[in-house]
């Protein structure tokens, strides 16, 4: 029999953070509770995705005659449904939706906007590898209407008020920050609650792991190629060669990097002339992860400067992304400065 202790629930953690800020309205607490709710629903579906495939439930229709959508569309629908009526948002952006998402007329509008990647790492769904959800929250800055505009969504990472991710891994975890440390909560499926499991995550100042899709090597800049050559050279005095770890789900790769240190990279490459800035999207992938990594004592860079300093111009714009232990990020930036001019 267990001791009877419940542990610190996400709700209790949020309530205690709110008490530290007497001016807080509780809206952020409400938002994070909606994220936790949607995450539990997505987690439930992710856990049986393989089963659904085996039983043929992922075809056009299921036994109830309902359309069975792909998991990333399903996740998008779940998060939208958790957000649109809750009264906290004035506008939203999702990786799965081309334009800004307005709050339907019949629902109350709030003072925040959210950009989210409902299912990150979706190429890993079919092979039972960790996937995730990423979210970034700003305060509304436009004043003329209760509705938000694209300008509210195109704020820099430096203006974020909260960000986080959910990882659907060997357990489901929610990792988030409201600017007061980075905290991890693990879903206890038996009671359906996120319980604090990783309070105040701090990234090691230097790590011995590099994480990148090395198949793109020939398409990188000289500075990035030289850096990766460098970390693979044997030099026991400085702990080289580093270990390589690449899952291909940003959430999982950043999660490991936050806990163990090292450098996660998605550099710019010359593979596709339409995507000169690499693959990862600034608003709902790079900025929220940069916010978490910096708040855990790490660094997040384009290779030439802080990710969060970028002034966004488009909802789905991309940025080269290097994040992790601060000493590793500085070293990468030195290679870029030296070889890429
Ligand atoms: P998404 O599934 O939301 O489109 O994101 C996938 C991203 C990210 O999770 C990961 O870091 C990257 O794609 C992997 O890309 P490569 O397959 O090019 O390595
Ligand atoms: Mn993604
Ligand atoms: Mn996605």
mmCIF file of N, CA, C and O and ligand atoms in Angstrom, residues 72 95-96 117-122 132 281 285, ligand 3:
data_model
loop_
_atom_site.group_PDB
_atom_site.id
_atom_site.type_symbol
_atom_site.label_atom_id
_atom_site.label_comp_id
_atom_site.label_asym_id
_atom_site.label_seq_id
_atom_site.Cartn_x
_atom_site.Cartn_y
_atom_site.Cartn_z
ATOM 1 N N UNK A 72 -2.658 13.347 -36.191
ATOM 2 C CA UNK A 72 -2.278 14.772 -36.086
ATOM 3 C C UNK A 72 -3.482 15.686 -36.317
ATOM 4 O O UNK A 72 -3.607 16.725 -35.655
ATOM 5 N N UNK A 95 -0.104 24.624 -36.442
ATOM 6 C CA UNK A 95 0.649 24.110 -37.586
ATOM 7 C C UNK A 95 -0.284 23.539 -38.642
ATOM 8 O O UNK A 95 0.004 23.595 -39.830
ATOM 9 N N UNK A 96 -1.417 22.992 -38.212
ATOM 10 C CA UNK A 96 -2.314 22.309 -39.141
ATOM 11 C C UNK A 96 -3.259 23.247 -39.882
ATOM 12 O O UNK A 96 -4.046 22.804 -40.707
ATOM 13 N N UNK A 117 1.694 23.410 -32.005
ATOM 14 C CA UNK A 117 1.953 22.287 -32.908
ATOM 15 C C UNK A 117 1.244 21.113 -32.253
ATOM 16 O O UNK A 117 1.727 20.571 -31.257
ATOM 17 N N UNK A 118 0.054 20.741 -32.769
ATOM 18 C CA UNK A 118 -0.751 19.750 -32.044
ATOM 19 C C UNK A 118 -0.075 18.392 -31.930
ATOM 20 O O UNK A 118 -0.185 17.722 -30.908
ATOM 21 N N UNK A 119 0.623 17.982 -32.988
ATOM 22 C CA UNK A 119 1.329 16.702 -32.917
ATOM 23 C C UNK A 119 2.671 16.853 -33.601
ATOM 24 O O UNK A 119 2.739 16.993 -34.815
ATOM 25 N N UNK A 120 3.698 16.883 -32.786
ATOM 26 C CA UNK A 120 5.051 17.053 -33.302
ATOM 27 C C UNK A 120 5.717 15.687 -33.428
ATOM 28 O O UNK A 120 5.593 14.848 -32.536
ATOM 29 N N UNK A 121 6.408 15.520 -34.547
ATOM 30 C CA UNK A 121 7.100 14.242 -34.770
ATOM 31 C C UNK A 121 6.161 13.216 -35.372
ATOM 32 O O UNK A 121 6.300 12.017 -35.133
ATOM 33 N N UNK A 122 5.204 13.704 -36.168
ATOM 34 C CA UNK A 122 4.150 12.775 -36.611
ATOM 35 C C UNK A 122 4.676 11.642 -37.487
ATOM 36 O O UNK A 122 4.013 10.609 -37.595
ATOM 37 N N UNK A 132 4.812 14.499 -29.631
ATOM 38 C CA UNK A 132 4.479 15.518 -28.628
ATOM 39 C C UNK A 132 3.543 16.597 -29.122
ATOM 40 O O UNK A 132 3.043 16.548 -30.252
ATOM 41 N N UNK A 281 9.521 25.477 -37.381
ATOM 42 C CA UNK A 281 8.732 26.693 -37.445
ATOM 43 C C UNK A 281 8.957 27.555 -36.198
ATOM 44 O O UNK A 281 8.974 27.051 -35.072
ATOM 45 N N UNK A 285 7.335 26.012 -32.750
ATOM 46 C CA UNK A 285 8.360 25.011 -32.446
ATOM 47 C C UNK A 285 9.584 25.691 -31.810
ATOM 48 O O UNK A 285 9.951 25.405 -30.672
HETATM 49 MN MN1 LIG B 3 3.048 18.797 -36.096
#
